[in-house]
Amino acid sequence: MAEARAPGKAILFGEHAVVYGHPAVAVAIKAGVQVAVSVNKEWAVEGRPLDPTRHPHLKSIISRMPRESGTYSFQISSTLFSAAGQGSSAALSVAAHLALRKQIGEISSTIDAAKSAHLAEADAQSGRASPTDTATSALGGCIVVSSSLPPIAKHVFSAELKTSEGLRKWDVGTVDLQDDSNPPSLVLGFTGNSSKTGKMVAMVADLISSNPEKKHDLDSIGEITEVGLIALASSQWEAVGMAMNACHDRLVSLNLSTPHLERLIESVRPHSFGAKLTGAGGGGCMMALTKEPARVAQMIELCGAKAMISPLHNKGAQILG
Ligand code: PMV
């Protein structure tokens, strides 16, 4: 048996705009997905034959395994909210890739895991997926993804994808966050309504083709992200929060928020540096950056959502054994 674990992620700035080449900044969160693989007479998940329509990410990861490497059973456990904008499918793909490679005696790098998992996300999302979730889950820490990286980021690898809107290229980089003796925490609030990333990304593509002026919102998310990243790297938490709030306003303009997300965000802002929806929107999660995580988590629960507190710095994917 071989086992691997990969964390989920929270996007601080840049979701949706990153699909069009603008920068996005994400951090690995504490919760994640653990995958164990063991030899089996056929491909299986939790003791049942693998159904590719239920597990498109696993099907895609398997398609890149060397021929003749056998068939395996997956056991999956997750502490992430599912289909909630926490990158659960990216974490599943990264952990499954690492566990499978370990099982066949091949040690894969986290960069290879990020690349294979990105292809799995693209396969499952009708070809439109940025490498943000998968790179953050694989590498951990703070990740920037952009068609051209800002100077503050250290380049790690490049990714490209053919989409129906043309060839997309991204550079993936890491950013070192300063040590802060009393850093703020992230608090995520899950509305309980899952949201399909592929559907939300397609909705934005349709909105932009019918209202080309909406492209301006994506451009301004890109500009805010660059400013927010500099604030983040120098621990200027008030400025980070302002950039989060400003990104959220543009996501609202792109019809990605919901009344429940708005209620949650409004209720936690007085106790946070900033709060926004995170991930694809249309349900899923909001996030707050705060020095009062217990209080913010309580407000989220009072508004009928599930709260999760995470430190800002977390490790990337690991092979467990
Ligand atoms: O995986 P989610 O639901 O957190 O969304 C990912 C962020 C998007 O920018 C909406 C899509 C992408 O591929 O980058």
Tab-separated table of N, CA, C and O in Angstrom, residues 138-215:
chain	number	residue	atom	x	y	z
A	138	ALA	N	0.000	20.958	-4.522
A	138	ALA	CA	1.235	20.167	-4.645
A	138	ALA	C	2.406	20.844	-3.922
A	138	ALA	O	3.146	20.201	-3.185
A	139	LEU	N	2.575	22.152	-4.140
A	139	LEU	CA	3.787	22.822	-3.654
A	139	LEU	C	3.626	23.403	-2.247
A	139	LEU	O	4.612	23.571	-1.526
A	140	GLY	N	2.405	23.761	-1.857
A	140	GLY	CA	2.160	24.361	-0.545
A	140	GLY	C	2.632	25.804	-0.483
A	140	GLY	O	3.082	26.382	-1.474
A	141	GLY	N	2.507	26.418	0.703
A	141	GLY	CA	2.947	27.805	0.888
A	141	GLY	C	2.056	28.774	0.135
A	141	GLY	O	0.833	28.605	0.092
A	142	CYS	N	2.687	29.791	-0.442
A	142	CYS	CA	1.947	30.821	-1.182
A	142	CYS	C	2.362	30.746	-2.653
A	142	CYS	O	3.553	30.816	-2.965
A	143	ILE	N	1.386	30.610	-3.524
A	143	ILE	CA	1.645	30.369	-4.950
A	143	ILE	C	1.048	31.496	-5.794
A	143	ILE	O	-0.060	31.950	-5.526
A	144	VAL	N	1.807	31.904	-6.805
A	144	VAL	CA	1.292	32.872	-7.786
A	144	VAL	C	1.236	32.167	-9.127
A	144	VAL	O	2.185	31.469	-9.506
A	145	VAL	N	0.133	32.363	-9.832
A	145	VAL	CA	-0.023	31.796	-11.170
A	145	VAL	C	-0.397	32.941	-12.096
A	145	VAL	O	-1.294	33.727	-11.785
A	146	SER	N	0.322	33.056	-13.225
A	146	SER	CA	0.057	34.179	-14.132
A	146	SER	C	0.659	33.883	-15.500
A	146	SER	O	1.578	33.066	-15.606
A	147	SER	N	0.169	34.577	-16.531
A	147	SER	CA	0.823	34.418	-17.837
A	147	SER	C	2.188	35.096	-17.818
A	147	SER	O	3.055	34.785	-18.611
A	148	SER	N	2.389	36.051	-16.890
A	148	SER	CA	3.746	36.588	-16.721
A	148	SER	C	3.911	36.946	-15.243
A	148	SER	O	3.188	37.790	-14.697
A	149	LEU	N	4.827	36.240	-14.574
A	149	LEU	CA	4.936	36.343	-13.113
A	149	LEU	C	5.452	37.705	-12.679
A	149	LEU	O	6.378	38.239	-13.298
A	150	PRO	N	4.908	38.250	-11.601
A	150	PRO	CA	5.478	39.487	-11.052
A	150	PRO	C	6.884	39.204	-10.497
A	150	PRO	O	7.173	38.064	-10.098
A	151	PRO	N	7.784	40.224	-10.452
A	151	PRO	CA	9.172	39.988	-10.042
A	151	PRO	C	9.314	39.366	-8.646
A	151	PRO	O	10.288	38.667	-8.386
A	152	ILE	N	8.338	39.575	-7.784
A	152	ILE	CA	8.419	39.078	-6.400
A	152	ILE	C	8.330	37.542	-6.320
A	152	ILE	O	8.723	36.929	-5.333
A	153	ALA	N	7.814	36.906	-7.385
A	153	ALA	CA	7.622	35.440	-7.363
A	153	ALA	C	8.822	34.717	-7.955
A	153	ALA	O	9.438	35.201	-8.902
A	154	LYS	N	9.157	33.537	-7.362
A	154	LYS	CA	10.239	32.696	-7.911
A	154	LYS	C	9.610	31.654	-8.828
A	154	LYS	O	8.767	30.856	-8.373
A	155	HIS	N	10.029	31.632	-10.086
A	155	HIS	CA	9.442	30.715	-11.071
A	155	HIS	C	9.716	29.259	-10.684
A	155	HIS	O	10.844	28.903	-10.366
A	156	VAL	N	8.680	28.406	-10.727
A	156	VAL	CA	8.872	26.976	-10.409
A	156	VAL	C	8.655	26.111	-11.650
A	156	VAL	O	9.438	25.241	-11.963
A	157	PHE	N	7.536	26.339	-12.369
A	157	PHE	CA	7.315	25.605	-13.623
A	157	PHE	C	6.301	26.366	-14.474
A	157	PHE	O	5.687	27.334	-14.014
A	158	SER	N	6.175	25.933	-15.733
A	158	SER	CA	5.209	26.559	-16.642
A	158	SER	C	4.184	25.516	-17.057
A	158	SER	O	4.479	24.315	-17.064
A	159	ALA	N	2.994	25.981	-17.396
A	159	ALA	CA	1.925	25.057	-17.818
A	159	ALA	C	1.196	25.675	-18.993
A	159	ALA	O	1.138	26.904	-19.110
A	160	GLU	N	0.683	24.834	-19.876
A	160	GLU	CA	-0.166	25.371	-20.952
A	160	GLU	C	-1.304	24.415	-21.244
A	160	GLU	O	-1.251	23.236	-20.902
A	161	LEU	N	-2.336	24.971	-21.881
A	161	LEU	CA	-3.553	24.204	-22.129
A	161	LEU	C	-4.219	24.745	-23.382
A	161	LEU	O	-4.326	25.964	-23.543
A	162	LYS	N	-4.678	23.815	-24.257
A	162	LYS	CA	-5.475	24.261	-25.409
A	162	LYS	C	-6.921	24.370	-24.947
A	162	LYS	O	-7.476	23.391	-24.445
A	163	THR	N	-7.529	25.538	-25.077
A	163	THR	CA	-8.933	25.689	-24.674
A	163	THR	C	-9.720	26.142	-25.900
A	163	THR	O	-9.123	26.520	-26.915
A	164	SER	N	-11.058	26.143	-25.777
A	164	SER	CA	-11.855	26.582	-26.926
A	164	SER	C	-11.651	28.066	-27.198
A	164	SER	O	-12.001	28.565	-28.259
A	165	GLU	N	-11.077	28.812	-26.221
A	165	GLU	CA	-10.771	30.241	-26.458
A	165	GLU	C	-9.318	30.428	-26.894
A	165	GLU	O	-8.828	31.550	-26.929
A	166	GLY	N	-8.606	29.339	-27.192
A	166	GLY	CA	-7.213	29.452	-27.669
A	166	GLY	C	-6.225	28.839	-26.680
A	166	GLY	O	-6.633	28.308	-25.641
A	167	LEU	N	-4.930	28.928	-27.023
A	167	LEU	CA	-3.890	28.349	-26.170
A	167	LEU	C	-3.664	29.258	-24.963
A	167	LEU	O	-3.472	30.459	-25.123
A	168	ARG	N	-3.725	28.669	-23.769
A	168	ARG	CA	-3.455	29.444	-22.550
A	168	ARG	C	-2.119	28.984	-21.973
A	168	ARG	O	-1.852	27.779	-21.920
A	169	LYS	N	-1.303	29.959	-21.506
A	169	LYS	CA	-0.013	29.624	-20.893
A	169	LYS	C	0.093	30.313	-19.544
A	169	LYS	O	-0.304	31.471	-19.428
A	170	TRP	N	0.624	29.596	-18.571
A	170	TRP	CA	0.810	30.182	-17.245
A	170	TRP	C	2.220	29.860	-16.732
A	170	TRP	O	2.756	28.786	-17.015
A	171	ASP	N	2.764	30.774	-15.934
A	171	ASP	CA	3.945	30.475	-15.143
A	171	ASP	C	3.478	30.321	-13.702
A	171	ASP	O	2.592	31.056	-13.247
A	172	VAL	N	4.096	29.371	-13.008
A	172	VAL	CA	3.748	29.127	-11.607
A	172	VAL	C	4.963	29.484	-10.756
A	172	VAL	O	6.076	29.035	-11.042
A	173	GLY	N	4.752	30.306	-9.732
A	173	GLY	CA	5.869	30.712	-8.876
A	173	GLY	C	5.493	30.659	-7.415
A	173	GLY	O	4.307	30.585	-7.063
A	174	THR	N	6.510	30.687	-6.563
A	174	THR	CA	6.262	30.730	-5.111
A	174	THR	C	6.655	32.113	-4.586
A	174	THR	O	7.515	32.784	-5.168
A	175	VAL	N	6.022	32.508	-3.504
A	175	VAL	CA	6.375	33.777	-2.848
A	175	VAL	C	6.639	33.477	-1.383
A	175	VAL	O	5.841	32.786	-0.726
A	176	ASP	N	7.787	33.945	-0.861
A	176	ASP	CA	8.085	33.745	0.563
A	176	ASP	C	7.325	34.787	1.363
A	176	ASP	O	7.448	35.989	1.084
A	177	LEU	N	6.561	34.319	2.341
A	177	LEU	CA	5.870	35.259	3.234
A	177	LEU	C	6.786	35.500	4.435
A	177	LEU	O	7.481	34.595	4.888
A	178	GLN	N	6.802	36.739	4.919
A	178	GLN	CA	7.669	37.076	6.061
A	178	GLN	C	7.211	36.348	7.317
A	178	GLN	O	6.020	36.077	7.469
A	179	ASP	N	8.179	36.084	8.214
A	179	ASP	CA	7.781	35.527	9.510
A	179	ASP	C	7.127	36.639	10.315
A	179	ASP	O	7.657	37.740	10.384
A	180	ASP	N	5.973	36.356	10.856
A	180	ASP	CA	5.247	37.341	11.646
A	180	ASP	C	4.908	36.618	12.948
A	180	ASP	O	4.354	35.514	12.914
A	181	SER	N	5.263	37.198	14.109
A	181	SER	CA	5.064	36.473	15.370
A	181	SER	C	3.566	36.299	15.680
A	181	SER	O	3.186	35.393	16.403
A	182	ASN	N	2.729	37.145	15.104
A	182	ASN	CA	1.287	37.028	15.382
A	182	ASN	C	0.511	37.179	14.063
A	182	ASN	O	-0.184	38.154	13.844
A	183	PRO	N	0.652	36.180	13.152
A	183	PRO	CA	0.008	36.336	11.845
A	183	PRO	C	-1.511	36.179	11.942
A	183	PRO	O	-2.000	35.498	12.852
A	184	PRO	N	-2.253	36.772	11.028
A	184	PRO	CA	-3.695	36.530	11.023
A	184	PRO	C	-3.990	35.108	10.546
A	184	PRO	O	-3.131	34.459	9.957
A	185	SER	N	-5.207	34.649	10.805
A	185	SER	CA	-5.643	33.324	10.331
A	185	SER	C	-6.611	33.501	9.187
A	185	SER	O	-7.177	34.585	8.989
A	186	LEU	N	-6.818	32.410	8.481
A	186	LEU	CA	-7.890	32.367	7.488
A	186	LEU	C	-9.077	31.669	8.135
A	186	LEU	O	-8.892	30.675	8.841
A	187	VAL	N	-10.263	32.197	7.891
A	187	VAL	CA	-11.465	31.466	8.292
A	187	VAL	C	-12.309	31.296	7.043
A	187	VAL	O	-12.617	32.275	6.348
A	188	LEU	N	-12.628	30.043	6.735
A	188	LEU	CA	-13.443	29.748	5.558
A	188	LEU	C	-14.857	29.438	6.007
A	188	LEU	O	-15.048	28.786	7.047
A	189	GLY	N	-15.816	29.902	5.247
A	189	GLY	CA	-17.223	29.637	5.577
A	189	GLY	C	-17.891	28.967	4.405
A	189	GLY	O	-17.963	29.543	3.319
A	190	PHE	N	-18.370	27.743	4.618
A	190	PHE	CA	-19.018	26.985	3.530
A	190	PHE	C	-20.521	27.170	3.621
A	190	PHE	O	-21.144	26.845	4.629
A	191	THR	N	-21.101	27.696	2.530
A	191	THR	CA	-22.541	27.973	2.498
A	191	THR	C	-23.383	26.701	2.586
A	191	THR	O	-24.572	26.763	2.870
A	192	GLY	N	-22.761	25.567	2.264
A	192	GLY	CA	-23.522	24.312	2.215
A	192	GLY	C	-24.026	24.037	0.811
A	192	GLY	O	-24.485	22.933	0.511
A	193	ASN	N	-23.940	25.041	-0.068
A	193	ASN	CA	-24.339	24.825	-1.465
A	193	ASN	C	-23.088	24.584	-2.280
A	193	ASN	O	-22.246	25.475	-2.395
A	194	SER	N	-22.996	23.378	-2.847
A	194	SER	CA	-21.816	23.113	-3.660
A	194	SER	C	-21.989	23.813	-5.002
A	194	SER	O	-23.096	24.181	-5.404
A	195	SER	N	-20.865	24.007	-5.657
A	195	SER	CA	-20.893	24.750	-6.913
A	195	SER	C	-19.918	24.067	-7.863
A	195	SER	O	-18.858	23.613	-7.437
A	196	LYS	N	-20.283	23.975	-9.124
A	196	LYS	CA	-19.415	23.298	-10.094
A	196	LYS	C	-18.507	24.336	-10.753
A	196	LYS	O	-18.988	25.268	-11.407
A	197	THR	N	-17.180	24.144	-10.572
A	197	THR	CA	-16.224	25.116	-11.103
A	197	THR	C	-16.380	25.272	-12.619
A	197	THR	O	-16.417	26.395	-13.130
A	198	GLY	N	-16.488	24.131	-13.329
A	198	GLY	CA	-16.588	24.181	-14.798
A	198	GLY	C	-17.781	25.029	-15.239
A	198	GLY	O	-17.682	25.829	-16.174
A	199	LYS	N	-18.894	24.876	-14.527
A	199	LYS	CA	-20.116	25.625	-14.877
A	199	LYS	C	-19.910	27.124	-14.639
A	199	LYS	O	-20.302	27.961	-15.463
A	200	MET	N	-19.284	27.483	-13.513
A	200	MET	CA	-19.079	28.897	-13.200
A	200	MET	C	-18.085	29.538	-14.182
A	200	MET	O	-18.263	30.690	-14.605
A	201	VAL	N	-17.048	28.783	-14.549
A	201	VAL	CA	-16.053	29.310	-15.502
A	201	VAL	C	-16.726	29.506	-16.871
A	201	VAL	O	-16.513	30.527	-17.542
A	202	ALA	N	-17.593	28.561	-17.261
A	202	ALA	CA	-18.313	28.683	-18.544
A	202	ALA	C	-19.273	29.869	-18.494
A	202	ALA	O	-19.437	30.596	-19.490
A	203	MET	N	-19.886	30.108	-17.322
A	203	MET	CA	-20.813	31.235	-17.189
A	203	MET	C	-20.081	32.565	-17.402
A	203	MET	O	-20.583	33.456	-18.092
A	204	VAL	N	-18.877	32.673	-16.835
A	204	VAL	CA	-18.096	33.913	-17.022
A	204	VAL	C	-17.717	34.056	-18.500
A	204	VAL	O	-17.813	35.155	-19.076
A	205	ALA	N	-17.333	32.949	-19.142
A	205	ALA	CA	-16.975	33.007	-20.577
A	205	ALA	C	-18.176	33.504	-21.395
A	205	ALA	O	-18.031	34.363	-22.277
A	206	ASP	N	-19.382	33.013	-21.085
A	206	ASP	CA	-20.595	33.447	-21.805
A	206	ASP	C	-20.891	34.918	-21.528
A	206	ASP	O	-21.241	35.673	-22.436
A	207	LEU	N	-20.732	35.316	-20.251
A	207	LEU	CA	-21.011	36.713	-19.867
A	207	LEU	C	-20.096	37.667	-20.647
A	207	LEU	O	-20.544	38.696	-21.158
A	208	ILE	N	-18.837	37.287	-20.747
A	208	ILE	CA	-17.880	38.171	-21.432
A	208	ILE	C	-18.151	38.207	-22.934
A	208	ILE	O	-18.028	39.255	-23.566
A	209	SER	N	-18.586	37.075	-23.499
A	209	SER	CA	-18.835	37.128	-24.937
A	209	SER	C	-20.113	37.918	-25.240
A	209	SER	O	-20.182	38.605	-26.239
A	210	SER	N	-21.110	37.885	-24.297
A	210	SER	CA	-22.312	38.688	-24.578
A	210	SER	C	-22.172	40.140	-24.099
A	210	SER	O	-22.827	41.026	-24.631
A	211	ASN	N	-21.338	40.398	-23.092
A	211	ASN	CA	-21.105	41.773	-22.579
A	211	ASN	C	-19.601	42.021	-22.533
A	211	ASN	O	-18.987	41.932	-21.459
A	212	PRO	N	-18.962	42.345	-23.663
A	212	PRO	CA	-17.492	42.463	-23.656
A	212	PRO	C	-16.963	43.473	-22.638
A	212	PRO	O	-15.827	43.328	-22.176
A	213	GLU	N	-17.785	44.448	-22.210
A	213	GLU	CA	-17.278	45.429	-21.229
A	213	GLU	C	-17.007	44.766	-19.869
A	213	GLU	O	-16.250	45.298	-19.048
A	214	LYS	N	-17.585	43.585	-19.624
A	214	LYS	CA	-17.344	42.872	-18.357
A	214	LYS	C	-15.899	42.382	-18.248
A	214	LYS	O	-15.434	42.018	-17.166
A	215	LYS	N	-15.211	42.359	-19.389
A	215	LYS	CA	-13.797	41.958	-19.370
A	215	LYS	C	-12.995	42.918	-18.476
A	215	LYS	O	-11.975	42.540	-17.903
